Tab-separated table of C-alpha atoms in Angstrom:
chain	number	residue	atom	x	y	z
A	28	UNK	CA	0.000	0.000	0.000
A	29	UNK	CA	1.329	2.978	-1.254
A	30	UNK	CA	0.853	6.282	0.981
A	31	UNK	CA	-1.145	8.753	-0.628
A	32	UNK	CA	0.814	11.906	-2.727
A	33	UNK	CA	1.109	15.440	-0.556
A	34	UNK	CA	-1.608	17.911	-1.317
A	35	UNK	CA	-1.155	20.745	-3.925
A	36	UNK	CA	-0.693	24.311	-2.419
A	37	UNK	CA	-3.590	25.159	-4.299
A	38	UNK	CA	-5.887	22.902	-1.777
A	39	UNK	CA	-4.511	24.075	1.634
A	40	UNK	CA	-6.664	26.607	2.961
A	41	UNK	CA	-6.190	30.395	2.890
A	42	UNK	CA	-4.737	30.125	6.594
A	43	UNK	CA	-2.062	27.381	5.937
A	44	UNK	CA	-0.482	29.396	3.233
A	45	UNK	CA	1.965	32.509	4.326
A	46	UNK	CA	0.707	35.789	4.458
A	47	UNK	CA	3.925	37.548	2.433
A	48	UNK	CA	6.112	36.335	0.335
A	49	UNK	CA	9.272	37.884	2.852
A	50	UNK	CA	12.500	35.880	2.915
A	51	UNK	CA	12.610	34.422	5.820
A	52	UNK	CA	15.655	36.038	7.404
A	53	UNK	CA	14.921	39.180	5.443
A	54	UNK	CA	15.674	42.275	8.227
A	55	UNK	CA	12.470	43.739	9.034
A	56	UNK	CA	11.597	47.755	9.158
A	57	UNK	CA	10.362	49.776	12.059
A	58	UNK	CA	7.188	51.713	12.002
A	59	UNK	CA	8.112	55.146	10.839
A	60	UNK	CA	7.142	56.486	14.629
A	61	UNK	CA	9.873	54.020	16.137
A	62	UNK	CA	12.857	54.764	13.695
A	63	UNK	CA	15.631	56.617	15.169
A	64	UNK	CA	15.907	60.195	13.339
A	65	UNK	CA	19.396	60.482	11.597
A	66	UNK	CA	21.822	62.985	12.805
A	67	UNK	CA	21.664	66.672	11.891
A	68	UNK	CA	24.561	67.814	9.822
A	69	UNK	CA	27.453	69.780	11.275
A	70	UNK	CA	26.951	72.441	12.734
A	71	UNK	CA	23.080	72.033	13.507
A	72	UNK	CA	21.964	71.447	17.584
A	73	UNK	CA	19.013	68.748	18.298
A	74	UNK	CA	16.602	70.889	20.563
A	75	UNK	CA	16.587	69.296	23.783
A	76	UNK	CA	12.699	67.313	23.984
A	77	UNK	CA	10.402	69.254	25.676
A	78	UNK	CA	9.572	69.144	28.935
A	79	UNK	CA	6.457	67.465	30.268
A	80	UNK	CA	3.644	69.882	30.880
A	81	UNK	CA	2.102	69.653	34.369
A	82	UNK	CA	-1.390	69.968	35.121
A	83	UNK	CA	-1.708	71.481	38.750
A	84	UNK	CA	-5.195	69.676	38.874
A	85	UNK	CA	-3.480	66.170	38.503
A	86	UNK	CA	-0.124	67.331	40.313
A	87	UNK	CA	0.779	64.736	42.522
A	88	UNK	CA	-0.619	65.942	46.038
A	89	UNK	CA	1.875	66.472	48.653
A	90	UNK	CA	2.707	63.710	51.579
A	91	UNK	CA	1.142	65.966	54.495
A	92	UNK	CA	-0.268	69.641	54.364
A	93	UNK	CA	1.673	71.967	57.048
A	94	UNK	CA	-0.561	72.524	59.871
A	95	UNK	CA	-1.511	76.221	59.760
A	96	UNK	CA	-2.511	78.036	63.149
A	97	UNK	CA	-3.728	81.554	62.175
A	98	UNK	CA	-3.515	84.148	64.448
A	99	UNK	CA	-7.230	85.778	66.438
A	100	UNK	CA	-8.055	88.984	64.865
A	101	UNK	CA	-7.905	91.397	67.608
A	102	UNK	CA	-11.260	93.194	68.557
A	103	UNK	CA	-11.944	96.786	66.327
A	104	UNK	CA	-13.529	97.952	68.925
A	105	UNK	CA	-12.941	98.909	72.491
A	106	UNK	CA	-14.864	99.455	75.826
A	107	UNK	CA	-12.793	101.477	78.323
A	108	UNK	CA	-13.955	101.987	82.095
A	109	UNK	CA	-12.651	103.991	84.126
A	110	UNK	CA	-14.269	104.388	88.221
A	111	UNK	CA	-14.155	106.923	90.624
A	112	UNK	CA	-13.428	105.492	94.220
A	113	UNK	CA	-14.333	108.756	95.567
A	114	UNK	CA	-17.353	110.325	92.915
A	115	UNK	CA	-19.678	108.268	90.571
A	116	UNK	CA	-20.263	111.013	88.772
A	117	UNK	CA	-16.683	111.379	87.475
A	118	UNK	CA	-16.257	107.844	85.672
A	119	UNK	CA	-16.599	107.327	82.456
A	120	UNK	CA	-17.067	104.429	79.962
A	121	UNK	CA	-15.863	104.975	76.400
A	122	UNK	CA	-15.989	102.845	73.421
A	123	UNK	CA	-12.943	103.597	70.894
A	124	UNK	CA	-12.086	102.446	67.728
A	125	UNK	CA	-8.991	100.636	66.792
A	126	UNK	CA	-7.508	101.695	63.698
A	127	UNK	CA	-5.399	98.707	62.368
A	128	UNK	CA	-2.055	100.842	62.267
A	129	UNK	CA	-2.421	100.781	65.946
A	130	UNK	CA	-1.722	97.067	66.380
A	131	UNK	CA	1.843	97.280	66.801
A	132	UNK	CA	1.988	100.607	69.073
A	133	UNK	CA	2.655	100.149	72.482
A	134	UNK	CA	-0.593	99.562	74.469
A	135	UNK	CA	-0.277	103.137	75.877
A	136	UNK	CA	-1.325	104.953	72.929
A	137	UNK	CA	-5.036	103.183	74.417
A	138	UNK	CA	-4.593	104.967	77.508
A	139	UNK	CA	-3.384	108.864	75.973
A	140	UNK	CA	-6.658	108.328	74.053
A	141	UNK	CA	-8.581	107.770	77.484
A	142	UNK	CA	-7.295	110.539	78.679
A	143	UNK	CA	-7.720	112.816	75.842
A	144	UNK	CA	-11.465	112.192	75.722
A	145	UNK	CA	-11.878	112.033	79.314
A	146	UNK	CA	-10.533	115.587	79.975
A	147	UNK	CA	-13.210	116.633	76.887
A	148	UNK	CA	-15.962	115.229	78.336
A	149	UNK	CA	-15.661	115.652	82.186
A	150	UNK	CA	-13.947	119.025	81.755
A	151	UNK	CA	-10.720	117.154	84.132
A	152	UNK	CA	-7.865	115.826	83.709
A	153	UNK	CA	-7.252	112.615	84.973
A	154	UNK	CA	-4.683	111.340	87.772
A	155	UNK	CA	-1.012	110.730	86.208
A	156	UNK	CA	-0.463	107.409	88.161
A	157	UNK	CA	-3.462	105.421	86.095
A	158	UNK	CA	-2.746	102.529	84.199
A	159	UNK	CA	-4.309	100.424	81.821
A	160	UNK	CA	-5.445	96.980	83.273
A	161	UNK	CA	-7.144	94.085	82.095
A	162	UNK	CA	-11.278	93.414	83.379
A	163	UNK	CA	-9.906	90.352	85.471
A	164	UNK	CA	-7.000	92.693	86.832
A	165	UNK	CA	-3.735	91.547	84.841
A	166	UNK	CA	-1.672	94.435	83.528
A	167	UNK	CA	-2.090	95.526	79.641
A	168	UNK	CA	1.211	95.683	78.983
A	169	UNK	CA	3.037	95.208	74.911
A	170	UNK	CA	1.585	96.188	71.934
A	171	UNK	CA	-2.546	97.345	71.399
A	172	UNK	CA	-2.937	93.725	69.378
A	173	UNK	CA	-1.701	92.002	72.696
A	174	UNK	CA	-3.925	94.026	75.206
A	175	UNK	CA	-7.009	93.857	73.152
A	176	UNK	CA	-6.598	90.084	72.591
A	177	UNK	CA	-6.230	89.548	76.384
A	178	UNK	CA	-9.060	92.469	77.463
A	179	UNK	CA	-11.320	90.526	74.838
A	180	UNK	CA	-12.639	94.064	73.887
A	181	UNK	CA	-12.905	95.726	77.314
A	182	UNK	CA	-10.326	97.266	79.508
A	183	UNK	CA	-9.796	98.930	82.535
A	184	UNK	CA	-8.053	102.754	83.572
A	185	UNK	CA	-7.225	102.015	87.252
C-alpha cells in the first residue's frame, strides 16, 4: 500500500499558506514612529525634547499639608472703664475704635486716648499714676494687638 501523494498548495486553505512572500531572514523595518531620526549635519543642535507639561489639577498631592494656626483677629472695637473710688459722677465708659495701624503701638497709645477724651468730656484731667489693666486685673502691657486680645474688647483705667 502505497501512501497517498502530498496535497497541492492550491488545496490548503487560505490560513495554511503565508501571508507575504518575505524571505525568511529578510531584516524587518520599524514603524516610521519608532525609527531613530538620523543625525543633523554639522553644525546644527538637536533641541533638547520638551519638557512634560504639568497639570496642577493632577499634580501629585503632597505627603502631608503643614498645619496652619492663624492668628485671632484682635477686637476693632474697644470698651474702656474707668471708676471713681471717691465720685460716681466722674467715671466714664468709652468705646474707641482701633484703627489697624495701631496694632503694633505700644498699648499706651489706648490709655493717651482715654485721657484725651476724658478731659473733653468731664472738663478734668485725669490722675497721672493710672494705668491700663485688664477686666480680670492683669496688667495691659506690649503692643494694642496684645492688650485687646487679652481684654477681649474691654479694659480697665485704674
Amino acid at each position: 500500500a502505497a501512501a497517498p501523494p502530498p496535497p497541492s498548495p492550491s488545496s490548503l486553505p487560505e490560513l495554511a499558506r503565508s501571508p507575504s512572500p518575505r524571505r525568511r531572514n529578510a531584516p524587518v523595518s520599524k514603524p516610521k514612529h519608532l525609527k531613530e531620526r538620523r543625525s543633523l549635519s554639522p553644525g546644527k543642535k538637536r533641541r533638547p525634547p520638551p519638557s512634560p507639561v504639568v497639570d496642577p489639577e493632577r499634580s501629585p498631592e503632597p505627603a502631608f499639608e503643614p498645619l496652619v494656626i492663624e492668628e485671632a483677629a484682635p477686637p476693632s472695637k474697644v470698651q474702656l472703664h474707668y471708676l471713681d473710688a471717691t465720685d460716681d459722677a466722674r467715671s466714664l465708659s468709652l468705646a474707641v475704635a482701633v484703627p489697624n495701624t495701631w496694632h503694633e503701638k505700644p498699648a499706651a497709645r489706648l490709655l493717651n486716648v482715654f485721657r484725651k477724651a476724658y478731659a473733653k468730656r468731664a472738663g478734668s484731667r485725669l490722675p497721672e499714676q493710672l494705668e491700663l489693666r485688664l477686666l480680670d486685673g492683669g496688667m495691659a502691657t506690649g503692643t494694642v494687638r496684645d492688650a485687646l486680645l487679652a481684654g477681649g474688647g474691654g479694659l480697665q483705667v485704674c
